[in-house]
């Protein structure tokens, strides 16, 4: 069995060079069965956004600086690797951000939705889960809600938990929390409806970002999993994402 492949690459020279070589070996289909993404994790997620409507599976290979979601790069036996690969479905978060002028902006995030302070003043946030206030006031640099796929990105840097892709959970993680100082965040069910409300917005303006879409001067952000939307990531057999999560957690 053969597959129709297409290749896409980040702007990094090594990714562009690899893309040219692979197209010369395997060709490039206008209507592919699989898209091979060459770059880092960030570029892979950009490719997921582009391919979401057409529901094309994505096999990533690392030609970037960070490659937690990517397979090792190799030019030989690529077709066989993809045919034997393990598939994992991921869903994005839906962000609905309300600005001070009353306008509403929506975007999707396969990594995380993050809220960040815009000035030297710390953010002051109120957190609602499923309509109930769970934290009346959080003073911090910001907070984020991460998907399992995004849990190894900004969330991990902010000391949030790594979540297996097959776990039906989201990570809610504070960024440099000042008060309550000891709060380290929460693991939420994937069905949770999260609202983060900005307090004292005249003094403490806040921006909200869904992957690469940034909205400034927000007053509230509603976040939920867009469970009806699915993207397919392909991983080498025996080296799927959940195996990498276990390896990362037991690394010395």
PDB file of C-alpha atoms in Angstrom:
ATOM      1  CA  UNK A   1       0.000   0.000   0.000  1.00  0.00           C
ATOM      2  CA  UNK A   2       1.266   3.489  -0.806  1.00  0.00           C
ATOM      3  CA  UNK A   3       0.186   6.855   0.503  1.00  0.00           C
ATOM      4  CA  UNK A   4      -0.002  10.238  -1.161  1.00  0.00           C
ATOM      5  CA  UNK A   5       2.235  12.534   0.854  1.00  0.00           C
ATOM      6  CA  UNK A   6       2.694  16.264   0.992  1.00  0.00           C
ATOM      7  CA  UNK A   7       5.475  18.067   2.833  1.00  0.00           C
ATOM      8  CA  UNK A   8       5.528  21.390   4.624  1.00  0.00           C
ATOM      9  CA  UNK A   9       8.381  23.028   6.506  1.00  0.00           C
ATOM     10  CA  UNK A  10       9.124  25.882   8.851  1.00  0.00           C
ATOM     11  CA  UNK A  11      11.377  28.711   7.728  1.00  0.00           C
ATOM     12  CA  UNK A  12      14.444  27.209   9.396  1.00  0.00           C
ATOM     13  CA  UNK A  13      17.104  26.394   6.748  1.00  0.00           C
ATOM     14  CA  UNK A  14      17.457  22.774   7.891  1.00  0.00           C
ATOM     15  CA  UNK A  15      13.688  22.293   7.625  1.00  0.00           C
ATOM     16  CA  UNK A  16      13.539  23.830   4.156  1.00  0.00           C
ATOM     17  CA  UNK A  17      16.456  21.699   2.955  1.00  0.00           C
ATOM     18  CA  UNK A  18      14.859  18.530   4.354  1.00  0.00           C
ATOM     19  CA  UNK A  19      11.549  19.402   2.688  1.00  0.00           C
ATOM     20  CA  UNK A  20      13.220  19.763  -0.703  1.00  0.00           C
ATOM     21  CA  UNK A  21      15.008  16.403  -0.357  1.00  0.00           C
ATOM     22  CA  UNK A  22      11.868  14.548   0.748  1.00  0.00           C
ATOM     23  CA  UNK A  23       9.792  15.986  -2.089  1.00  0.00           C
ATOM     24  CA  UNK A  24      12.455  14.795  -4.523  1.00  0.00           C
ATOM     25  CA  UNK A  25      12.285  11.268  -3.055  1.00  0.00           C
ATOM     26  CA  UNK A  26       8.549  10.859  -2.392  1.00  0.00           C
ATOM     27  CA  UNK A  27       6.881  13.501  -4.546  1.00  0.00           C
ATOM     28  CA  UNK A  28       4.267  16.004  -3.388  1.00  0.00           C
ATOM     29  CA  UNK A  29       0.541  15.310  -3.752  1.00  0.00           C
ATOM     30  CA  UNK A  30      -2.022  18.063  -4.233  1.00  0.00           C
ATOM     31  CA  UNK A  31      -4.576  15.988  -2.302  1.00  0.00           C
ATOM     32  CA  UNK A  32      -2.465  14.066   0.215  1.00  0.00           C
ATOM     33  CA  UNK A  33      -3.438  11.246   2.546  1.00  0.00           C
ATOM     34  CA  UNK A  34      -0.869  12.484   5.070  1.00  0.00           C
ATOM     35  CA  UNK A  35       0.963  15.775   5.548  1.00  0.00           C
ATOM     36  CA  UNK A  36       4.543  15.535   6.811  1.00  0.00           C
ATOM     37  CA  UNK A  37       5.457  18.608   8.870  1.00  0.00           C
ATOM     38  CA  UNK A  38       9.135  19.481   9.270  1.00  0.00           C
ATOM     39  CA  UNK A  39      10.110  21.884  12.043  1.00  0.00           C
ATOM     40  CA  UNK A  40       9.497  22.219  15.765  1.00  0.00           C
ATOM     41  CA  UNK A  41       6.443  21.762  17.957  1.00  0.00           C
ATOM     42  CA  UNK A  42       5.214  25.272  17.206  1.00  0.00           C
ATOM     43  CA  UNK A  43       5.261  24.676  13.465  1.00  0.00           C
ATOM     44  CA  UNK A  44       3.521  21.323  13.903  1.00  0.00           C
ATOM     45  CA  UNK A  45       0.644  23.061  15.709  1.00  0.00           C
ATOM     46  CA  UNK A  46       0.459  25.680  12.935  1.00  0.00           C
ATOM     47  CA  UNK A  47       0.128  22.809  10.462  1.00  0.00           C
ATOM     48  CA  UNK A  48      -2.627  21.255  12.576  1.00  0.00           C
ATOM     49  CA  UNK A  49      -4.577  24.517  12.360  1.00  0.00           C
ATOM     50  CA  UNK A  50      -4.168  24.614   8.563  1.00  0.00           C
ATOM     51  CA  UNK A  51      -5.182  20.988   8.049  1.00  0.00           C
ATOM     52  CA  UNK A  52      -8.077  20.901  10.523  1.00  0.00           C
ATOM     53  CA  UNK A  53     -10.820  21.613   7.988  1.00  0.00           C
ATOM     54  CA  UNK A  54      -9.649  18.918   5.572  1.00  0.00           C
ATOM     55  CA  UNK A  55      -9.064  16.364   8.360  1.00  0.00           C
ATOM     56  CA  UNK A  56      -5.671  15.303   7.019  1.00  0.00           C
ATOM     57  CA  UNK A  57      -3.468  13.304   9.452  1.00  0.00           C
ATOM     58  CA  UNK A  58      -0.100  14.867  10.252  1.00  0.00           C
ATOM     59  CA  UNK A  59       3.216  13.084  10.730  1.00  0.00           C
ATOM     60  CA  UNK A  60       5.758  15.484  12.183  1.00  0.00           C
ATOM     61  CA  UNK A  61       9.520  15.133  12.015  1.00  0.00           C
ATOM     62  CA  UNK A  62      11.879  17.217  14.093  1.00  0.00           C
ATOM     63  CA  UNK A  63      13.789  19.860  12.172  1.00  0.00           C
ATOM     64  CA  UNK A  64      13.426  22.546  14.864  1.00  0.00           C
ATOM     65  CA  UNK A  65      14.575  23.357  18.368  1.00  0.00           C
ATOM     66  CA  UNK A  66      11.797  21.626  20.340  1.00  0.00           C
ATOM     67  CA  UNK A  67      10.256  18.354  19.204  1.00  0.00           C
ATOM     68  CA  UNK A  68       8.186  16.768  21.950  1.00  0.00           C
ATOM     69  CA  UNK A  69       5.271  16.237  19.555  1.00  0.00           C
ATOM     70  CA  UNK A  70       7.502  15.165  16.680  1.00  0.00           C
ATOM     71  CA  UNK A  71       9.077  11.984  15.394  1.00  0.00           C
ATOM     72  CA  UNK A  72      12.798  11.638  14.779  1.00  0.00           C
ATOM     73  CA  UNK A  73      13.942  12.833  11.372  1.00  0.00           C
ATOM     74  CA  UNK A  74      14.951  10.192   8.844  1.00  0.00           C
ATOM     75  CA  UNK A  75      14.564  10.109   5.075  1.00  0.00           C
ATOM     76  CA  UNK A  76      14.604   6.330   4.561  1.00  0.00           C
ATOM     77  CA  UNK A  77      11.527   4.094   4.832  1.00  0.00           C
ATOM     78  CA  UNK A  78       9.224   7.041   5.496  1.00  0.00           C
ATOM     79  CA  UNK A  79       6.228   5.429   3.815  1.00  0.00           C
ATOM     80  CA  UNK A  80       6.607   2.287   5.926  1.00  0.00           C
ATOM     81  CA  UNK A  81       6.964   4.334   9.127  1.00  0.00           C
ATOM     82  CA  UNK A  82       3.759   6.220   8.418  1.00  0.00           C
ATOM     83  CA  UNK A  83       1.830   3.049   7.516  1.00  0.00           C
ATOM     84  CA  UNK A  84       2.882   1.470  10.845  1.00  0.00           C
ATOM     85  CA  UNK A  85       2.406   4.647  12.902  1.00  0.00           C
ATOM     86  CA  UNK A  86       0.080   5.102  15.870  1.00  0.00           C
ATOM     87  CA  UNK A  87      -2.647   7.712  15.508  1.00  0.00           C
ATOM     88  CA  UNK A  88      -3.859  10.001  18.279  1.00  0.00           C
ATOM     89  CA  UNK A  89      -6.832  12.345  18.112  1.00  0.00           C
ATOM     90  CA  UNK A  90      -6.542  15.779  19.722  1.00  0.00           C
ATOM     91  CA  UNK A  91      -9.164  18.485  20.222  1.00  0.00           C
ATOM     92  CA  UNK A  92      -8.515  22.227  20.499  1.00  0.00           C
ATOM     93  CA  UNK A  93      -9.719  24.679  23.090  1.00  0.00           C
ATOM     94  CA  UNK A  94     -12.269  27.266  22.072  1.00  0.00           C
ATOM     95  CA  UNK A  95     -11.522  30.771  23.372  1.00  0.00           C
ATOM     96  CA  UNK A  96     -14.161  33.490  23.552  1.00  0.00           C
ATOM     97  CA  UNK A  97     -12.541  36.761  24.642  1.00  0.00           C
ATOM     98  CA  UNK A  98     -14.542  39.862  25.577  1.00  0.00           C
ATOM     99  CA  UNK A  99     -12.717  43.193  25.260  1.00  0.00           C
ATOM    100  CA  UNK A 100     -13.265  46.423  27.176  1.00  0.00           C
ATOM    101  CA  UNK A 101     -15.065  47.912  24.167  1.00  0.00           C
ATOM    102  CA  UNK A 102     -17.592  45.057  24.288  1.00  0.00           C
ATOM    103  CA  UNK A 103     -16.357  43.301  21.162  1.00  0.00           C
ATOM    104  CA  UNK A 104     -16.134  39.512  21.220  1.00  0.00           C
ATOM    105  CA  UNK A 105     -13.305  37.560  19.583  1.00  0.00           C
ATOM    106  CA  UNK A 106     -13.116  33.783  19.118  1.00  0.00           C
ATOM    107  CA  UNK A 107     -10.151  31.547  18.331  1.00  0.00           C
ATOM    108  CA  UNK A 108      -8.962  27.956  18.672  1.00  0.00           C
ATOM    109  CA  UNK A 109      -5.922  26.716  20.573  1.00  0.00           C
ATOM    110  CA  UNK A 110      -4.329  23.275  20.311  1.00  0.00           C
ATOM    111  CA  UNK A 111      -1.663  24.240  22.875  1.00  0.00           C
ATOM    112  CA  UNK A 112      -3.139  26.636  25.404  1.00  0.00           C
ATOM    113  CA  UNK A 113      -5.179  29.727  26.079  1.00  0.00           C
ATOM    114  CA  UNK A 114      -3.115  32.112  28.198  1.00  0.00           C
ATOM    115  CA  UNK A 115      -3.907  35.396  29.944  1.00  0.00           C
ATOM    116  CA  UNK A 116      -1.025  37.769  30.631  1.00  0.00           C
ATOM    117  CA  UNK A 117      -0.551  41.153  32.227  1.00  0.00           C
ATOM    118  CA  UNK A 118       0.084  43.969  29.728  1.00  0.00           C
ATOM    119  CA  UNK A 119       1.958  46.376  32.030  1.00  0.00           C
ATOM    120  CA  UNK A 120       4.247  46.396  35.057  1.00  0.00           C
ATOM    121  CA  UNK A 121       1.185  45.816  37.267  1.00  0.00           C
ATOM    122  CA  UNK A 122       0.398  42.220  38.141  1.00  0.00           C
ATOM    123  CA  UNK A 123      -2.805  40.712  36.820  1.00  0.00           C
ATOM    124  CA  UNK A 124      -5.727  40.271  39.183  1.00  0.00           C
ATOM    125  CA  UNK A 125      -7.999  37.437  38.055  1.00  0.00           C
ATOM    126  CA  UNK A 126     -11.150  35.666  39.206  1.00  0.00           C
ATOM    127  CA  UNK A 127     -11.598  32.034  38.155  1.00  0.00           C
ATOM    128  CA  UNK A 128     -14.970  30.405  37.519  1.00  0.00           C
ATOM    129  CA  UNK A 129     -15.346  26.673  36.797  1.00  0.00           C
ATOM    130  CA  UNK A 130     -18.701  25.509  35.437  1.00  0.00           C
ATOM    131  CA  UNK A 131     -20.366  28.694  36.663  1.00  0.00           C
ATOM    132  CA  UNK A 132     -18.964  28.543  40.203  1.00  0.00           C
ATOM    133  CA  UNK A 133     -16.270  30.915  41.488  1.00  0.00           C
ATOM    134  CA  UNK A 134     -13.405  28.683  42.558  1.00  0.00           C
ATOM    135  CA  UNK A 135     -10.848  31.427  43.159  1.00  0.00           C
ATOM    136  CA  UNK A 136     -12.090  34.881  44.038  1.00  0.00           C
ATOM    137  CA  UNK A 137      -8.758  36.621  43.466  1.00  0.00           C
ATOM    138  CA  UNK A 138      -5.491  35.467  41.938  1.00  0.00           C
ATOM    139  CA  UNK A 139      -2.657  37.998  41.696  1.00  0.00           C
ATOM    140  CA  UNK A 140      -0.082  36.817  39.170  1.00  0.00           C
ATOM    141  CA  UNK A 141       1.653  37.468  35.873  1.00  0.00           C
ATOM    142  CA  UNK A 142      -1.125  35.467  34.259  1.00  0.00           C
ATOM    143  CA  UNK A 143      -2.777  32.062  33.972  1.00  0.00           C
ATOM    144  CA  UNK A 144      -3.297  29.471  31.262  1.00  0.00           C
ATOM    145  CA  UNK A 145      -5.493  26.535  30.354  1.00  0.00           C
ATOM    146  CA  UNK A 146      -3.594  23.856  28.436  1.00  0.00           C
ATOM    147  CA  UNK A 147      -4.663  20.830  26.437  1.00  0.00           C
ATOM    148  CA  UNK A 148      -2.806  17.536  26.897  1.00  0.00           C
ATOM    149  CA  UNK A 149      -0.913  18.292  23.648  1.00  0.00           C
ATOM    150  CA  UNK A 150       0.001  21.720  25.018  1.00  0.00           C
ATOM    151  CA  UNK A 151       0.868  20.514  28.500  1.00  0.00           C
ATOM    152  CA  UNK A 152       4.527  20.038  27.494  1.00  0.00           C
ATOM    153  CA  UNK A 153       4.829  23.582  26.128  1.00  0.00           C
ATOM    154  CA  UNK A 154       4.249  26.863  28.008  1.00  0.00           C
ATOM    155  CA  UNK A 155       2.344  24.951  30.693  1.00  0.00           C
ATOM    156  CA  UNK A 156       5.394  22.857  31.550  1.00  0.00           C
ATOM    157  CA  UNK A 157       7.605  25.952  31.670  1.00  0.00           C
ATOM    158  CA  UNK A 158       5.135  27.439  34.175  1.00  0.00           C
ATOM    159  CA  UNK A 159       5.536  24.269  36.305  1.00  0.00           C
ATOM    160  CA  UNK A 160       2.192  22.826  35.256  1.00  0.00           C
ATOM    161  CA  UNK A 161       1.577  19.059  34.994  1.00  0.00           C
ATOM    162  CA  UNK A 162       2.283  16.941  31.926  1.00  0.00           C
ATOM    163  CA  UNK A 163      -0.947  15.276  30.798  1.00  0.00           C
ATOM    164  CA  UNK A 164      -1.116  12.182  28.551  1.00  0.00           C
ATOM    165  CA  UNK A 165      -2.960  12.754  25.275  1.00  0.00           C
ATOM    166  CA  UNK A 166      -5.403   9.987  26.128  1.00  0.00           C
ATOM    167  CA  UNK A 167      -6.320  11.608  29.458  1.00  0.00           C
ATOM    168  CA  UNK A 168      -9.580  13.529  29.300  1.00  0.00           C
ATOM    169  CA  UNK A 169      -8.227  16.456  31.288  1.00  0.00           C
ATOM    170  CA  UNK A 170      -7.050  20.060  31.046  1.00  0.00           C
ATOM    171  CA  UNK A 171      -4.380  21.870  33.041  1.00  0.00           C
ATOM    172  CA  UNK A 172      -5.181  25.201  34.714  1.00  0.00           C
ATOM    173  CA  UNK A 173      -1.837  26.719  35.669  1.00  0.00           C
ATOM    174  CA  UNK A 174      -0.934  30.089  37.217  1.00  0.00           C
ATOM    175  CA  UNK A 175       2.011  32.033  35.834  1.00  0.00           C
ATOM    176  CA  UNK A 176       4.228  33.449  38.601  1.00  0.00           C
ATOM    177  CA  UNK A 177       1.475  33.479  41.209  1.00  0.00           C
ATOM    178  CA  UNK A 178       1.995  36.104  43.936  1.00  0.00           C
ATOM    179  CA  UNK A 179      -1.155  35.511  45.964  1.00  0.00           C
ATOM    180  CA  UNK A 180      -2.230  32.891  46.922  1.00  0.00           C
ATOM    181  CA  UNK A 181       1.471  32.189  46.830  1.00  0.00           C
ATOM    182  CA  UNK A 182       1.283  28.431  47.251  1.00  0.00           C
ATOM    183  CA  UNK A 183      -1.398  27.740  44.635  1.00  0.00           C
ATOM    184  CA  UNK A 184       0.033  25.603  41.847  1.00  0.00           C
ATOM    185  CA  UNK A 185      -3.047  25.193  39.683  1.00  0.00           C
ATOM    186  CA  UNK A 186      -5.567  22.442  39.040  1.00  0.00           C
ATOM    187  CA  UNK A 187      -6.268  19.514  36.737  1.00  0.00           C
ATOM    188  CA  UNK A 188      -9.771  19.849  35.318  1.00  0.00           C
ATOM    189  CA  UNK A 189     -12.041  17.412  33.479  1.00  0.00           C
ATOM    190  CA  UNK A 190     -11.968  18.018  29.737  1.00  0.00           C
ATOM    191  CA  UNK A 191     -15.645  19.011  29.863  1.00  0.00           C
ATOM    192  CA  UNK A 192     -15.001  21.925  32.269  1.00  0.00           C
ATOM    193  CA  UNK A 193     -16.263  25.367  31.282  1.00  0.00           C
ATOM    194  CA  UNK A 194     -13.669  27.887  32.438  1.00  0.00           C
ATOM    195  CA  UNK A 195     -14.205  31.624  32.764  1.00  0.00           C
ATOM    196  CA  UNK A 196     -11.327  33.868  33.782  1.00  0.00           C
ATOM    197  CA  UNK A 197     -12.387  37.379  34.677  1.00  0.00           C
ATOM    198  CA  UNK A 198      -9.978  40.329  34.751  1.00  0.00           C
ATOM    199  CA  UNK A 199     -10.310  42.565  37.818  1.00  0.00           C
ATOM    200  CA  UNK A 200      -9.278  46.232  38.092  1.00  0.00           C
ATOM    201  CA  UNK A 201      -8.869  46.389  34.321  1.00  0.00           C
ATOM    202  CA  UNK A 202      -8.179  50.148  34.265  1.00  0.00           C
ATOM    203  CA  UNK A 203      -5.116  49.582  36.423  1.00  0.00           C
ATOM    204  CA  UNK A 204      -4.245  46.037  35.375  1.00  0.00           C
ATOM    205  CA  UNK A 205      -4.940  45.464  31.642  1.00  0.00           C
ATOM    206  CA  UNK A 206      -4.843  41.875  30.413  1.00  0.00           C
ATOM    207  CA  UNK A 207      -4.265  40.181  27.058  1.00  0.00           C
ATOM    208  CA  UNK A 208      -5.498  36.740  26.033  1.00  0.00           C
ATOM    209  CA  UNK A 209      -3.796  34.446  23.527  1.00  0.00           C
ATOM    210  CA  UNK A 210      -5.054  31.270  21.855  1.00  0.00           C
ATOM    211  CA  UNK A 211      -1.925  29.691  20.346  1.00  0.00           C
ATOM    212  CA  UNK A 212      -0.841  32.524  18.016  1.00  0.00           C
ATOM    213  CA  UNK A 213      -3.995  34.704  18.166  1.00  0.00           C
ATOM    214  CA  UNK A 214      -3.655  37.534  20.691  1.00  0.00           C
ATOM    215  CA  UNK A 215      -6.487  39.766  21.923  1.00  0.00           C
ATOM    216  CA  UNK A 216      -5.587  42.742  24.097  1.00  0.00           C
ATOM    217  CA  UNK A 217      -7.526  44.613  26.791  1.00  0.00           C
ATOM    218  CA  UNK A 218      -9.839  41.753  27.686  1.00  0.00           C
ATOM    219  CA  UNK A 219     -12.326  41.784  30.555  1.00  0.00           C
ATOM    220  CA  UNK A 220     -13.250  38.090  30.535  1.00  0.00           C
ATOM    221  CA  UNK A 221     -12.332  34.931  28.660  1.00  0.00           C
ATOM    222  CA  UNK A 222     -14.450  31.800  28.298  1.00  0.00           C
ATOM    223  CA  UNK A 223     -12.551  28.587  27.587  1.00  0.00           C
ATOM    224  CA  UNK A 224     -13.872  25.131  26.775  1.00  0.00           C
ATOM    225  CA  UNK A 225     -12.786  22.110  24.813  1.00  0.00           C
ATOM    226  CA  UNK A 226     -14.119  22.075  21.249  1.00  0.00           C
ATOM    227  CA  UNK A 227     -14.826  18.362  21.472  1.00  0.00           C
ATOM    228  CA  UNK A 228     -16.546  18.258  18.074  1.00  0.00           C
ATOM    229  CA  UNK A 229     -13.272  19.238  16.345  1.00  0.00           C
ATOM    230  CA  UNK A 230     -10.568  16.577  15.973  1.00  0.00           C
ATOM    231  CA  UNK A 231      -7.086  16.520  14.478  1.00  0.00           C
ATOM    232  CA  UNK A 232      -5.008  13.373  13.940  1.00  0.00           C
ATOM    233  CA  UNK A 233      -1.327  13.195  14.884  1.00  0.00           C
ATOM    234  CA  UNK A 234       0.780  10.212  13.816  1.00  0.00           C
ATOM    235  CA  UNK A 235       3.634   8.837  15.920  1.00  0.00           C
ATOM    236  CA  UNK A 236       6.204   6.139  15.188  1.00  0.00           C
ATOM    237  CA  UNK A 237       5.071   2.715  16.392  1.00  0.00           C
ATOM    238  CA  UNK A 238       6.177   2.119  19.994  1.00  0.00           C
ATOM    239  CA  UNK A 239       7.134   5.758  20.517  1.00  0.00           C
ATOM    240  CA  UNK A 240       3.794   7.496  20.875  1.00  0.00           C
ATOM    241  CA  UNK A 241       3.128  10.641  22.849  1.00  0.00           C
ATOM    242  CA  UNK A 242       2.060   8.848  26.033  1.00  0.00           C
ATOM    243  CA  UNK A 243       5.308   6.855  26.025  1.00  0.00           C
ATOM    244  CA  UNK A 244       7.231  10.132  25.749  1.00  0.00           C
ATOM    245  CA  UNK A 245       5.235  11.574  28.649  1.00  0.00           C
ATOM    246  CA  UNK A 246       6.247   8.630  30.861  1.00  0.00           C
ATOM    247  CA  UNK A 247       9.885   8.938  29.778  1.00  0.00           C
ATOM    248  CA  UNK A 248       9.878  12.676  30.535  1.00  0.00           C
ATOM    249  CA  UNK A 249       8.378  12.190  33.989  1.00  0.00           C
ATOM    250  CA  UNK A 250      10.943   9.574  34.984  1.00  0.00           C
ATOM    251  CA  UNK A 251      13.947  11.322  33.442  1.00  0.00           C
ATOM    252  CA  UNK A 252      16.786  11.875  35.892  1.00  0.00           C
TER     253      UNK A 252
END
